[in-house]
Short mmCIF file of C-alpha atoms and ligand atoms in Angstrom, two decimals:
data_model
loop_
_atom_site.label_atom_id
_atom_site.label_comp_id
_atom_site.label_asym_id
_atom_site.label_seq_id
_atom_site.Cartn_x
_atom_site.Cartn_y
_atom_site.Cartn_z
CA MET A 4 52.33 161.03 112.71
CA ASP A 5 51.49 158.37 114.96
CA ASP A 6 52.51 156.72 118.53
CA PHE A 7 54.87 153.89 117.78
CA ARG A 8 58.49 155.09 117.73
CA LEU A 9 62.10 154.29 118.54
CA LYS A 10 63.39 155.18 122.05
CA ASP A 11 66.68 154.13 122.82
CA GLY A 12 66.96 151.61 119.84
CA GLU A 13 63.54 150.02 120.44
CA PHE A 14 59.96 150.63 119.33
CA TYR A 15 57.68 151.61 121.94
CA ALA A 16 54.01 152.19 121.33
CA GLU A 17 53.47 155.49 123.69
CA ASP A 18 55.64 154.31 126.76
CA VAL A 19 55.34 150.79 126.31
CA PRO A 20 58.07 148.72 124.80
CA LEU A 21 56.62 146.47 121.97
CA SER A 22 58.94 143.44 123.30
CA ARG A 23 56.93 143.56 126.70
CA ILE A 24 53.80 143.35 124.59
CA ALA A 25 55.24 140.23 122.82
CA GLU A 26 56.58 138.66 125.84
CA GLU A 27 53.30 138.94 127.97
CA VAL A 28 50.59 138.52 125.38
CA GLY A 29 52.37 136.81 122.49
CA THR A 30 52.25 137.08 118.64
CA PRO A 31 50.91 138.01 116.24
CA VAL A 32 48.93 141.04 118.19
CA TYR A 33 47.55 144.12 117.00
CA VAL A 34 48.53 147.03 119.28
CA TYR A 35 46.73 150.32 119.46
CA SER A 36 47.55 153.48 120.73
CA ARG A 37 44.50 155.16 122.95
CA ALA A 38 46.44 158.75 122.13
CA GLY A 39 46.49 157.96 118.57
CA PHE A 40 42.65 157.60 118.42
CA GLU A 41 42.08 160.77 120.55
CA ARG A 42 44.24 162.91 118.37
CA HIS A 43 42.81 161.69 115.07
CA ALA A 44 39.16 162.01 116.27
CA ARG A 45 40.26 165.62 117.58
CA ASP A 46 42.16 166.60 114.34
CA PHE A 47 39.33 165.45 112.08
CA ARG A 48 36.87 167.25 114.34
CA GLU A 49 38.99 170.50 114.24
CA GLY A 50 39.38 170.32 110.41
CA LEU A 51 35.63 170.91 110.11
CA LYS A 52 35.52 173.66 112.71
CA THR A 53 34.27 176.14 110.31
CA CYS A 54 31.20 174.06 109.33
CA ALA A 55 28.28 175.29 111.45
CA ARG A 56 26.54 171.83 112.04
CA VAL A 57 28.80 168.36 112.00
CA HIS A 58 27.59 165.01 113.18
CA LEU A 59 30.71 163.14 113.02
CA ALA A 60 29.81 159.04 112.74
CA TYR A 61 33.00 156.94 113.15
CA ALA A 62 32.67 153.98 110.58
CA ILE A 63 33.08 151.20 113.05
CA LYS A 64 33.55 148.85 110.12
CA ALA A 65 37.37 150.11 110.50
CA ASN A 66 37.91 148.95 114.17
CA PRO A 67 35.07 147.82 115.85
CA ASN A 68 37.14 146.67 118.82
CA LEU A 69 34.97 147.93 121.83
CA ALA A 70 37.51 149.45 123.87
CA VAL A 71 38.36 151.69 120.56
CA LEU A 72 34.58 152.56 120.17
CA ARG A 73 34.57 153.73 123.94
CA VAL A 74 37.38 155.81 122.99
CA MET A 75 35.44 156.95 120.08
CA ALA A 76 32.24 157.72 122.36
CA ASN A 77 34.20 159.65 124.50
CA ALA A 78 35.46 161.68 121.84
CA GLY A 79 32.14 162.76 121.15
CA TYR A 80 31.75 160.27 117.88
CA GLY A 81 28.65 158.31 117.02
CA ALA A 82 29.17 155.44 114.73
CA ASP A 83 28.11 154.45 111.38
CA VAL A 84 27.20 150.88 111.15
CA VAL A 85 26.40 148.57 108.63
CA SER A 86 24.85 145.55 110.41
CA GLY A 87 23.00 144.83 113.05
CA GLY A 88 25.95 143.29 114.99
CA GLU A 89 27.93 146.59 114.35
CA LEU A 90 24.73 148.23 115.74
CA GLU A 91 24.67 146.33 119.13
CA ARG A 92 28.65 147.06 119.63
CA ALA A 93 27.92 150.88 118.86
CA LEU A 94 25.31 150.75 121.79
CA ALA A 95 27.72 148.27 123.91
CA ALA A 96 30.26 150.68 123.81
CA GLY A 97 28.32 153.84 124.83
CA MET A 98 27.08 155.98 122.02
CA ALA A 99 23.77 157.14 122.06
CA ALA A 100 21.18 155.41 119.63
CA LYS A 101 20.56 158.75 117.82
CA ASP A 102 23.81 159.29 117.08
CA VAL A 103 23.84 155.81 115.05
CA VAL A 104 23.45 156.13 111.28
CA PHE A 105 22.68 152.67 109.55
CA SER A 106 24.64 152.22 105.96
CA GLY A 107 24.70 149.14 103.92
CA VAL A 108 23.41 147.58 100.59
CA GLY A 109 21.80 144.92 101.94
CA LYS A 110 20.22 145.40 105.25
CA THR A 111 17.83 143.04 106.13
CA ARG A 112 14.10 143.40 107.16
CA ALA A 113 15.28 142.15 110.74
CA GLU A 114 18.08 144.84 110.70
CA LEU A 115 15.84 147.53 109.72
CA THR A 116 13.51 146.34 112.79
CA GLN A 117 16.19 146.27 114.90
CA GLY A 118 17.37 149.99 113.91
CA LEU A 119 13.90 151.04 114.82
CA ASP A 120 13.56 149.12 118.16
CA ARG A 121 16.95 150.52 119.30
CA GLY A 122 15.66 154.11 117.98
CA ILE A 123 18.98 154.95 115.86
CA GLY A 124 19.29 158.34 114.61
CA GLN A 125 19.27 157.71 110.56
CA PHE A 126 19.03 155.10 108.05
CA ASN A 127 20.89 155.43 104.68
CA LEU A 128 18.75 154.17 102.05
CA GLU A 129 20.49 152.68 99.29
CA HIS A 130 17.72 151.98 97.11
CA GLU A 131 13.97 152.47 96.53
CA ALA A 132 12.85 148.97 97.69
CA GLU A 133 14.79 149.23 100.74
CA GLY A 134 12.44 152.66 101.49
CA VAL A 135 9.36 150.96 101.01
CA ALA A 136 10.27 147.77 103.04
CA LEU A 137 11.46 150.33 105.70
CA SER A 138 8.45 152.60 105.43
CA ASP A 139 5.84 149.63 105.85
CA ILE A 140 7.91 148.27 108.85
CA ALA A 141 8.00 151.66 110.80
CA ALA A 142 4.16 152.48 109.61
CA GLY A 143 3.00 149.39 111.05
CA ARG A 144 4.53 150.61 114.22
CA GLY A 145 3.27 153.87 114.22
CA GLU A 146 6.58 155.64 113.60
CA ARG A 147 8.66 157.37 110.94
CA ALA A 148 11.89 156.15 110.18
CA PRO A 149 14.70 159.29 109.81
CA CYS A 150 16.28 158.71 106.61
CA VAL A 151 18.48 159.84 103.75
CA LEU A 152 18.87 158.89 100.14
CA ARG A 153 22.01 157.19 99.39
CA VAL A 154 23.18 158.45 95.78
CA ASN A 155 25.74 157.41 93.38
CA PRO A 156 27.36 160.42 91.91
CA ASP A 157 29.55 158.38 89.08
CA VAL A 158 32.89 159.88 90.05
CA ASP A 159 36.13 157.96 89.94
CA ALA A 160 37.41 158.12 93.44
CA GLY A 161 40.61 157.24 92.24
CA THR A 162 41.65 154.28 94.36
CA HIS A 163 41.83 150.76 94.54
CA ALA A 164 39.24 149.28 92.36
CA LYS A 165 37.64 147.04 95.32
CA ILE A 166 37.30 150.12 97.87
CA SER A 167 35.77 152.25 95.05
CA THR A 168 31.76 152.79 95.66
CA GLY A 169 30.81 155.97 93.63
CA LYS A 170 31.24 154.63 90.03
CA ALA A 171 28.07 153.98 88.22
CA GLU A 172 28.66 150.65 87.74
CA ASN A 173 29.25 150.16 91.81
CA LYS A 174 26.60 148.48 93.83
CA PHE A 175 25.76 151.54 95.82
CA GLY A 176 23.18 153.79 96.14
CA VAL A 177 21.27 155.19 93.51
CA ALA A 178 22.08 156.99 90.08
CA ILE A 179 22.02 160.59 90.84
CA ALA A 180 20.27 161.36 87.76
CA ASP A 181 17.32 159.08 89.24
CA ALA A 182 17.50 160.44 92.47
CA PRO A 183 14.82 163.13 91.86
CA ALA A 184 12.16 160.99 91.07
CA ILE A 185 12.97 158.39 93.63
CA TYR A 186 13.36 160.83 96.52
CA ALA A 187 9.54 161.95 95.50
CA ARG A 188 8.06 158.53 95.60
CA LEU A 189 9.87 157.93 99.26
CA ALA A 190 9.19 161.05 100.20
CA ARG A 191 5.33 160.61 100.10
CA LEU A 192 5.31 157.27 102.24
CA PRO A 193 4.03 157.61 105.49
CA GLY A 194 6.76 155.39 107.63
CA LEU A 195 9.46 157.54 106.54
CA ASP A 196 10.94 161.11 107.63
CA LEU A 197 12.99 161.16 104.57
CA ARG A 198 15.52 164.17 105.36
CA GLY A 199 18.09 164.33 102.76
CA VAL A 200 20.93 162.46 100.97
CA ALA A 201 24.10 160.82 101.28
CA SER A 202 26.90 160.22 99.23
CA HIS A 203 30.26 157.89 99.92
CA ILE A 204 32.51 157.10 96.76
CA GLY A 205 35.27 155.01 98.20
CA SER A 206 37.91 154.81 100.41
CA GLN A 207 41.73 155.65 100.99
CA LEU A 208 41.34 158.56 98.76
CA LEU A 209 44.69 160.65 98.51
CA SER A 210 42.96 163.66 96.42
CA LEU A 211 40.58 166.00 97.37
CA ALA A 212 39.17 166.51 93.59
CA PRO A 213 36.89 163.77 93.41
CA MET A 214 35.49 164.32 97.00
CA GLU A 215 34.68 167.96 95.66
CA ALA A 216 33.50 166.71 92.61
CA THR A 217 30.94 164.33 94.35
CA TYR A 218 29.91 167.39 96.78
CA ARG A 219 29.04 169.52 93.83
CA ARG A 220 27.13 167.11 92.30
CA VAL A 221 25.08 166.46 95.69
CA GLY A 222 25.11 170.06 95.97
CA ALA A 223 23.22 170.51 92.78
CA LEU A 224 20.94 167.89 93.54
CA LEU A 225 20.09 169.54 97.12
CA ALA A 226 18.87 172.36 94.83
CA ASP A 227 16.70 170.55 92.60
CA LEU A 228 15.29 168.94 95.22
CA ARG A 229 14.37 172.03 97.29
CA ALA A 230 12.75 173.46 94.23
CA ALA A 231 10.83 170.38 94.04
CA GLY A 232 9.23 171.31 97.34
CA HIS A 233 11.17 168.86 99.71
CA ARG A 234 12.72 169.91 102.81
CA ILE A 235 16.45 168.88 103.18
CA SER A 236 18.00 168.97 107.01
CA HIS A 237 20.43 166.57 106.43
CA VAL A 238 23.40 165.56 104.18
CA ASP A 239 25.85 162.65 104.56
CA LEU A 240 29.47 163.14 103.02
CA GLY A 241 30.65 159.92 104.13
CA GLY A 242 34.25 158.90 104.84
CA GLY A 243 37.32 157.97 102.45
CA LEU A 244 40.12 160.26 103.36
CA GLY A 245 43.00 158.58 103.20
CA VAL A 246 46.18 157.74 104.95
CA THR A 247 50.19 157.53 104.95
CA TYR A 248 50.84 154.21 104.13
CA ARG A 249 54.28 154.52 102.39
CA ALA A 250 56.58 157.43 102.11
CA GLY A 251 55.80 160.02 99.38
CA GLU A 252 51.66 159.09 99.77
CA THR A 253 50.20 162.53 101.29
CA PRO A 254 46.98 162.66 101.46
CA PRO A 255 44.96 166.25 102.47
CA SER A 256 45.41 167.55 105.73
CA ASP A 257 42.04 167.53 108.02
CA ALA A 258 42.23 171.36 107.56
CA GLU A 259 42.51 171.20 103.98
CA TYR A 260 39.89 168.77 104.24
CA GLY A 261 37.58 170.98 106.03
CA ALA A 262 38.04 174.18 104.16
CA MET A 263 36.94 172.31 100.94
CA VAL A 264 34.09 171.09 102.75
CA ALA A 265 33.19 174.58 104.13
CA ARG A 266 33.54 176.32 100.94
CA VAL A 267 31.43 173.82 98.88
CA THR A 268 28.76 173.36 101.16
CA ARG A 269 28.56 176.95 102.26
CA ASP A 270 25.04 177.74 101.47
CA TRP A 271 23.67 174.20 102.04
CA GLY A 272 21.94 175.18 105.36
CA VAL A 273 21.98 171.40 106.58
CA ALA A 274 23.51 169.29 109.15
CA LEU A 275 26.64 167.75 107.76
CA MET A 276 27.39 164.37 108.57
CA PHE A 277 30.45 162.33 108.29
CA GLU A 278 31.70 158.78 108.20
CA PRO A 279 35.76 158.55 108.72
CA GLY A 280 36.98 154.98 109.41
CA ARG A 281 40.48 154.82 108.11
CA ARG A 282 41.59 158.33 108.89
CA ILE A 283 40.98 157.69 112.36
CA ALA A 284 41.91 154.20 113.14
CA GLY A 285 44.73 153.45 110.32
CA ASN A 286 47.96 155.27 111.73
CA ALA A 287 46.70 154.56 115.47
CA GLY A 288 47.46 150.58 115.63
CA VAL A 289 50.40 148.18 114.27
CA LEU A 290 50.55 144.61 113.82
CA LEU A 291 53.45 143.23 116.36
CA THR A 292 54.64 139.77 114.62
CA ARG A 293 57.50 137.77 115.20
CA VAL A 294 59.91 136.35 112.72
CA LEU A 295 59.55 132.62 112.84
CA TRP A 296 62.69 132.06 110.09
CA VAL A 297 64.61 133.91 107.03
CA LYS A 298 64.57 131.53 104.21
CA PRO A 299 67.28 131.44 101.60
CA SER A 300 65.85 131.13 98.22
CA PRO A 301 67.36 131.57 94.83
CA GLY A 302 65.89 135.14 94.54
CA ASN A 303 65.54 137.31 97.77
CA PRO A 304 65.50 135.75 101.13
CA TRP A 305 61.95 135.11 102.69
CA VAL A 306 61.07 136.42 105.58
CA ILE A 307 58.42 134.40 107.39
CA VAL A 308 56.52 135.96 110.00
CA ASP A 309 53.95 134.58 112.27
CA ALA A 310 51.56 137.19 111.25
CA ALA A 311 49.80 135.88 108.15
CA MET A 312 47.07 136.85 105.32
CA ASN A 313 44.44 135.76 108.09
CA ASP A 314 45.46 138.23 110.33
CA LEU A 315 46.15 141.12 108.18
CA ALA A 316 44.22 140.76 105.09
CA ARG A 317 45.05 143.80 103.18
CA PRO A 318 48.18 143.02 101.11
CA ALA A 319 46.52 139.72 99.88
CA LEU A 320 42.99 141.26 98.89
CA TYR A 321 44.17 144.76 97.77
CA ASP A 322 48.06 144.57 97.14
CA ALA A 323 48.22 146.93 100.11
CA TRP A 324 51.38 148.39 101.18
CA HIS A 325 52.13 148.13 105.11
CA ASP A 326 55.59 149.48 106.21
CA PHE A 327 57.73 146.50 107.89
CA GLU A 328 60.29 147.59 110.52
CA ALA A 329 62.25 145.80 113.24
CA VAL A 330 61.20 146.44 116.44
CA SER A 331 64.95 146.48 117.70
CA PRO A 332 66.70 147.78 114.00
CA SER A 333 70.54 147.12 113.92
CA GLY A 334 70.58 149.68 111.20
CA GLU A 335 71.59 147.10 108.84
CA ARG A 336 69.12 146.65 105.89
CA PHE A 337 68.39 143.96 103.26
CA VAL A 338 66.25 143.22 100.29
CA ALA A 339 63.79 140.46 101.17
CA ASN A 340 60.35 138.99 100.74
CA ILE A 341 57.98 139.03 103.73
CA ALA A 342 55.16 136.29 104.03
CA GLY A 343 53.15 134.52 106.30
CA PRO A 344 52.62 130.41 107.34
CA VAL A 345 49.32 130.24 105.20
CA CYS A 346 49.70 127.72 102.52
CA GLU A 347 48.98 129.98 99.43
CA SER A 348 51.31 132.22 97.53
CA GLY A 349 48.73 135.14 98.28
CA ASP A 350 49.84 135.13 101.69
CA THR A 351 52.85 137.62 100.86
CA PHE A 352 52.89 140.92 102.77
CA ALA A 353 56.00 142.35 100.02
CA LYS A 354 58.34 141.36 97.51
CA GLY A 355 61.75 142.42 96.85
CA ARG A 356 61.59 145.09 99.60
CA LYS A 357 64.35 146.73 101.36
CA ILE A 358 64.05 146.41 105.17
CA ASP A 359 65.46 146.43 108.35
CA ARG A 360 67.91 142.99 108.42
CA VAL A 361 66.07 140.60 110.45
CA ALA A 362 66.60 137.06 112.00
CA ASP A 363 64.88 134.03 113.36
CA GLY A 364 63.44 135.26 116.73
CA ASP A 365 63.34 139.09 115.94
CA LEU A 366 60.28 140.89 116.50
CA ALA A 367 58.84 143.21 113.81
CA ILE A 368 55.77 145.58 112.82
CA PHE A 369 53.49 145.96 110.17
CA ARG A 370 52.58 150.14 110.22
CA THR A 371 49.02 151.54 109.70
CA ALA A 372 47.43 148.70 110.92
CA GLY A 373 44.77 150.05 112.97
CA ALA A 374 41.96 150.09 110.36
CA TYR A 375 40.74 146.81 108.13
CA GLY A 376 43.20 144.82 110.02
CA ALA A 377 41.86 142.46 112.94
CA THR A 378 38.23 143.25 111.88
CA MET A 379 39.03 141.18 108.96
CA ALA A 380 40.84 138.85 110.44
CA SER A 381 39.79 135.09 110.31
CA THR A 382 41.10 131.86 111.30
CA TYR A 383 42.30 130.42 107.94
CA ASN A 384 44.31 127.29 108.30
CA SER A 385 42.60 126.42 111.87
CA ARG A 386 44.98 129.58 112.89
CA ASP A 387 44.02 131.44 116.39
CA LEU A 388 41.96 134.65 115.85
CA VAL A 389 44.55 137.28 116.33
CA ALA A 390 44.58 139.37 119.74
CA GLU A 391 44.48 143.11 120.44
CA VAL A 392 46.13 144.99 122.71
CA MET A 393 45.56 148.82 123.62
CA VAL A 394 48.29 151.14 124.93
CA ASP A 395 47.50 154.04 127.21
CA GLY A 396 50.68 155.84 128.18
CA GLY A 397 52.98 153.29 130.24
CA ARG A 398 50.13 151.07 130.64
CA TYR A 399 48.50 148.38 128.10
CA ALA A 400 45.24 146.10 128.25
CA VAL A 401 44.35 143.16 126.26
CA VAL A 402 41.26 144.53 124.56
CA ALA A 403 40.37 140.99 122.71
CA GLU A 404 41.58 138.05 123.68
CA ARG A 405 43.52 135.73 121.07
CA ILE A 406 40.72 132.81 120.35
CA PRO A 407 42.55 129.74 120.38
CA ALA A 408 41.64 127.37 116.94
CA ALA A 409 40.50 124.92 119.81
CA ARG A 410 37.79 127.05 120.81
CA ILE A 411 36.80 127.56 117.35
CA MET A 412 36.87 123.49 116.54
CA ALA A 413 35.04 122.86 119.83
CA GLU A 414 31.61 124.99 117.99
CA GLU A 415 31.73 122.51 115.27
CA HIS A 416 29.57 119.41 115.17
CA VAL A 417 30.19 116.00 113.50
CA PRO A 418 26.77 114.70 113.35
CA GLU A 419 25.75 111.39 114.50
CA TRP A 420 24.74 109.83 111.61
CA LEU A 421 28.43 110.44 110.27
CA THR A 422 29.94 108.38 113.35
CA ALA A 423 27.68 105.39 113.29
N1 LLP B 2 31.10 155.06 104.98
C1 LLP B 2 30.59 154.14 104.29
C2 LLP B 2 29.20 153.89 103.73
C3 LLP B 2 31.86 152.82 103.90
O1 LLP B 2 31.22 152.19 103.09
C4 LLP B 2 32.92 153.72 104.06
C5 LLP B 2 34.12 152.44 104.18
C6 LLP B 2 33.19 154.23 105.19
C7 LLP B 2 31.79 154.93 105.56
C8 LLP B 2 34.48 154.50 105.88
O2 LLP B 2 35.51 154.88 104.99
P1 LLP B 2 36.97 155.35 105.36
O3 LLP B 2 37.12 156.93 105.99
O4 LLP B 2 37.51 154.26 106.26
O5 LLP B 2 37.96 155.19 104.21
N2 LLP B 2 38.60 146.91 103.79
C9 LLP B 2 38.98 148.26 103.03
C10 LLP B 2 38.12 149.24 103.12
C11 LLP B 2 36.71 149.24 102.63
C12 LLP B 2 35.95 150.28 103.10
C13 LLP B 2 34.59 149.98 102.99
N3 LLP B 2 33.49 151.31 103.16
C14 LLP B 2 40.72 148.35 102.85
O6 LLP B 2 41.38 147.41 103.95
O7 LLP B 2 41.24 149.15 102.41
#
């Protein structure tokens, strides 16, 4: 369910016609629904209502726009960040430092220091040496850094290989079998307040089974750690819950997820932490684009749109499916390929897909583009950096300006020794 619907034959974002945004802001442009973010945030929280102590940290990598973060802050969410840049965004949007969790497999010493300077709530350690480094830095300041150890449960998330993170061969966390020994060594360090464990096995999960298997392994580890005398107060269960990209995909509901979590974690006696990203942002946004040309070919016609792989990278990177719909559908359909203007064949959004019949100049949307859309955009082919808009009822605001290619060029320098 989302907030982009046909009204009188035309697509609206909440109460704003998409054609108006295209006219006033131009295309391509990401369009977000404030109500969508708020509803997803509320539903996810509601799903967990039978769990005693819950901390929600929106994975801001999914959509780090400041306006989006402000919506999430107002909804009572903290942030899961993976870089110093994301940390500053979370704080700039009004999230409390204590509600920020710092994940990421390659935190630098400068970022660890930045986390301490800002007083964040928790570091999720990815390996032992990182814990030693954090302890050194924190102890040098007379502090103890709140942290948990991320474990790799060796569970197949059943998702795309490039977004799977919980198999033994993935780079994330420490092997769960090694965790007790590593935990024991880290727990002795003077600069750490090691208080639990974390796990995150991948993204766009459409089944609860791998999550439940992971949580059960984490539960067994908790028992081992406690038996060894450790005090465990926090467990971070990560993100990963999928969304519907195409008809027939039925991710678990928030209630089903919450019920599973409650059942598996009933006796844990810890604060549970969650890092949802896509679940919140995915269906709260679309990418609005204009058809440039419909180009005949020996096979299916090519619908060339003004959005490209630099604006929405997911199809090129993960063969991801995004529904494509005309903003003013005529009711007629045809089979076509959809591609952008970028000069490589990977810049193809769909092949041989039955879609609304569109013609040169028509507007269209790629759905479910609120997560991992704008945030992964680039300026490849010296294209502008895509703009972002947020709708709220009958009004909207540009929440990220389009950055013209000329502005980016202006940041480049030709050294004087090349011009002499
Ligand atoms: N926590 C950690 C430690 C993560 O690495 C991630 C996502 C999340 C939480 C949030 O996961 P979510 O709830 O959004 O599934 N660019 C890819 C997705 C990459 C996900 C990376 N980590 C895509 O477009 O599909």
